[in-house]
Each structure stands twice: as C-alpha cells, then as structure tokens.
mmCIF file of C-alpha atoms in Angstrom:
data_model
loop_
_atom_site.group_PDB
_atom_site.id
_atom_site.type_symbol
_atom_site.label_atom_id
_atom_site.label_comp_id
_atom_site.label_asym_id
_atom_site.label_seq_id
_atom_site.Cartn_x
_atom_site.Cartn_y
_atom_site.Cartn_z
ATOM 1 C CA LEU A 1 -43.182 -23.357 -70.947
ATOM 2 C CA PHE A 2 -44.622 -22.345 -67.136
ATOM 3 C CA GLU A 3 -47.893 -23.201 -68.013
ATOM 4 C CA ARG A 4 -46.758 -26.936 -68.835
ATOM 5 C CA LEU A 5 -44.257 -27.254 -66.445
ATOM 6 C CA ASN A 6 -47.361 -26.350 -64.008
ATOM 7 C CA ASP A 7 -49.955 -28.996 -65.587
ATOM 8 C CA VAL A 8 -47.115 -31.933 -64.908
ATOM 9 C CA THR A 9 -46.487 -31.288 -61.627
ATOM 10 C CA GLN A 10 -50.033 -30.623 -60.705
ATOM 11 C CA LYS A 11 -51.177 -33.733 -62.284
ATOM 12 C CA PHE A 12 -47.737 -36.084 -60.855
ATOM 13 C CA LEU A 13 -46.805 -34.157 -57.833
ATOM 14 C CA CYS A 14 -50.183 -32.786 -56.752
ATOM 15 C CA VAL A 15 -48.059 -29.464 -56.455
ATOM 16 C CA GLY A 16 -48.917 -26.200 -57.933
ATOM 17 C CA LEU A 17 -46.382 -23.775 -59.010
ATOM 18 C CA ASP A 18 -46.536 -20.034 -58.838
ATOM 19 C CA TYR A 19 -45.003 -18.069 -61.700
ATOM 20 C CA LYS A 20 -42.327 -15.437 -60.427
ATOM 21 C CA GLY A 21 -41.020 -14.259 -63.721
ATOM 22 C CA SER A 22 -38.687 -14.722 -66.661
ATOM 23 C CA ILE A 23 -35.504 -13.545 -68.231
ATOM 24 C CA PRO A 24 -35.723 -11.889 -71.578
ATOM 25 C CA THR A 25 -33.096 -12.650 -74.472
ATOM 26 C CA ASP A 26 -31.613 -9.617 -75.774
ATOM 27 C CA PRO A 27 -28.285 -8.956 -77.492
ATOM 28 C CA ASN A 28 -26.212 -7.879 -74.283
ATOM 29 C CA LEU A 29 -27.304 -11.323 -72.979
ATOM 30 C CA ARG A 30 -26.007 -13.396 -75.888
ATOM 31 C CA GLN A 31 -22.855 -11.206 -75.877
ATOM 32 C CA ALA A 32 -21.888 -11.732 -71.980
ATOM 33 C CA VAL A 33 -22.435 -15.640 -72.541
ATOM 34 C CA LYS A 34 -20.482 -15.383 -75.595
ATOM 35 C CA ASN A 35 -17.553 -13.520 -73.982
ATOM 36 C CA GLN A 36 -18.064 -15.687 -70.695
ATOM 37 C CA HIS A 37 -18.717 -12.403 -68.285
ATOM 38 C CA ILE A 38 -21.129 -12.211 -65.787
ATOM 39 C CA LEU A 39 -23.970 -10.316 -67.330
ATOM 40 C CA LEU A 40 -24.996 -8.035 -64.233
ATOM 41 C CA GLN A 41 -21.270 -6.734 -64.206
ATOM 42 C CA ALA A 42 -20.617 -6.379 -68.097
ATOM 43 C CA PHE A 43 -24.461 -5.268 -68.830
ATOM 44 C CA PRO A 44 -26.072 -3.792 -65.522
ATOM 45 C CA ASP A 45 -28.843 -2.212 -66.994
ATOM 46 C CA SER A 46 -29.637 -4.526 -69.858
ATOM 47 C CA PRO A 47 -33.143 -6.012 -69.994
ATOM 48 C CA SER A 48 -31.998 -9.686 -69.194
ATOM 49 C CA ALA A 49 -30.081 -8.185 -66.028
ATOM 50 C CA LEU A 50 -32.842 -5.927 -64.864
ATOM 51 C CA SER A 51 -34.921 -9.120 -64.818
ATOM 52 C CA ILE A 52 -32.591 -11.126 -63.372
ATOM 53 C CA LYS A 53 -32.163 -8.645 -60.164
ATOM 54 C CA LYS A 54 -36.092 -8.379 -60.178
ATOM 55 C CA LEU A 55 -36.699 -12.170 -60.132
ATOM 56 C CA SER A 56 -33.861 -12.351 -57.418
ATOM 57 C CA GLN A 57 -35.748 -10.004 -55.174
ATOM 58 C CA LYS A 58 -38.664 -11.985 -55.171
ATOM 59 C CA LEU A 59 -36.836 -15.278 -54.461
ATOM 60 C CA LYS A 60 -35.470 -13.433 -51.607
ATOM 61 C CA GLY A 61 -38.589 -14.231 -49.604
ATOM 62 C CA PHE A 62 -38.196 -17.971 -50.098
ATOM 63 C CA ALA A 63 -38.778 -19.171 -46.467
ATOM 64 C CA HIS A 64 -36.165 -21.797 -45.617
ATOM 65 C CA VAL A 65 -37.924 -24.832 -44.264
ATOM 66 C CA GLU A 66 -36.103 -27.003 -41.189
ATOM 67 C CA GLU A 67 -36.706 -30.275 -42.588
ATOM 68 C CA CYS A 68 -37.551 -31.653 -46.188
ATOM 69 C CA LYS A 69 -40.922 -33.231 -46.650
ATOM 70 C CA GLY A 70 -40.517 -34.315 -49.982
ATOM 71 C CA ASN A 71 -38.953 -34.646 -53.240
ATOM 72 C CA LEU A 72 -39.926 -31.243 -54.457
ATOM 73 C CA GLN A 73 -39.177 -29.288 -51.515
ATOM 74 C CA PHE A 74 -35.715 -31.110 -51.462
ATOM 75 C CA PHE A 75 -35.010 -30.164 -55.454
ATOM 76 C CA TRP A 76 -36.103 -26.222 -54.580
ATOM 77 C CA GLU A 77 -34.020 -26.038 -51.858
ATOM 78 C CA GLN A 78 -31.007 -27.748 -53.427
ATOM 79 C CA PHE A 79 -31.745 -25.085 -56.895
ATOM 80 C CA LEU A 80 -31.737 -21.919 -54.847
ATOM 81 C CA GLY A 81 -28.920 -22.741 -52.529
ATOM 82 C CA VAL A 82 -30.630 -22.794 -49.114
ATOM 83 C CA ALA A 83 -30.039 -25.951 -48.032
#
C-alpha cells in the first residue's frame, strides 16, 4: 500500500514519501475497537499498541513549518494536528 501511495505522490505531486512504519492487526486491537476502548489503555503491551507508540515517537520529530507551501504540506499539518 505504501509503495502504491508513494508512486502516486511521486507521479502527480513530485513528492517522495518516507516510510515510518505500520500497525499490525492483532486480536487485542479488534477487541478494543469492538468494545470502543482506547487500545493503548486497554492493551498497552499488545503488538498494535507497541507499534503505535513506536510510530508516535518517530512522528514526534515532525518539524512545524510556519507557512504552508502547498496542498500536501497543508494536508500533513492538518492530519498530524500541528497547524
């Protein structure tokens, strides 16, 4: 999925993406969603929760840019909640 998304962004937006990780599906993730519980509270040591923690640490270093230079930058700032 990442490779396909990266191919599309390179072709149409002239932007390359960096792969930061994924979140595996596990029974605890399914159970938390089914019960409408927060995964990191309900199952903090599950594979999905550990992957979310690891990914969040990687995204912590996302630098805030004062001025949006394009639609893709605006999208990521809105998505990550740094705008």
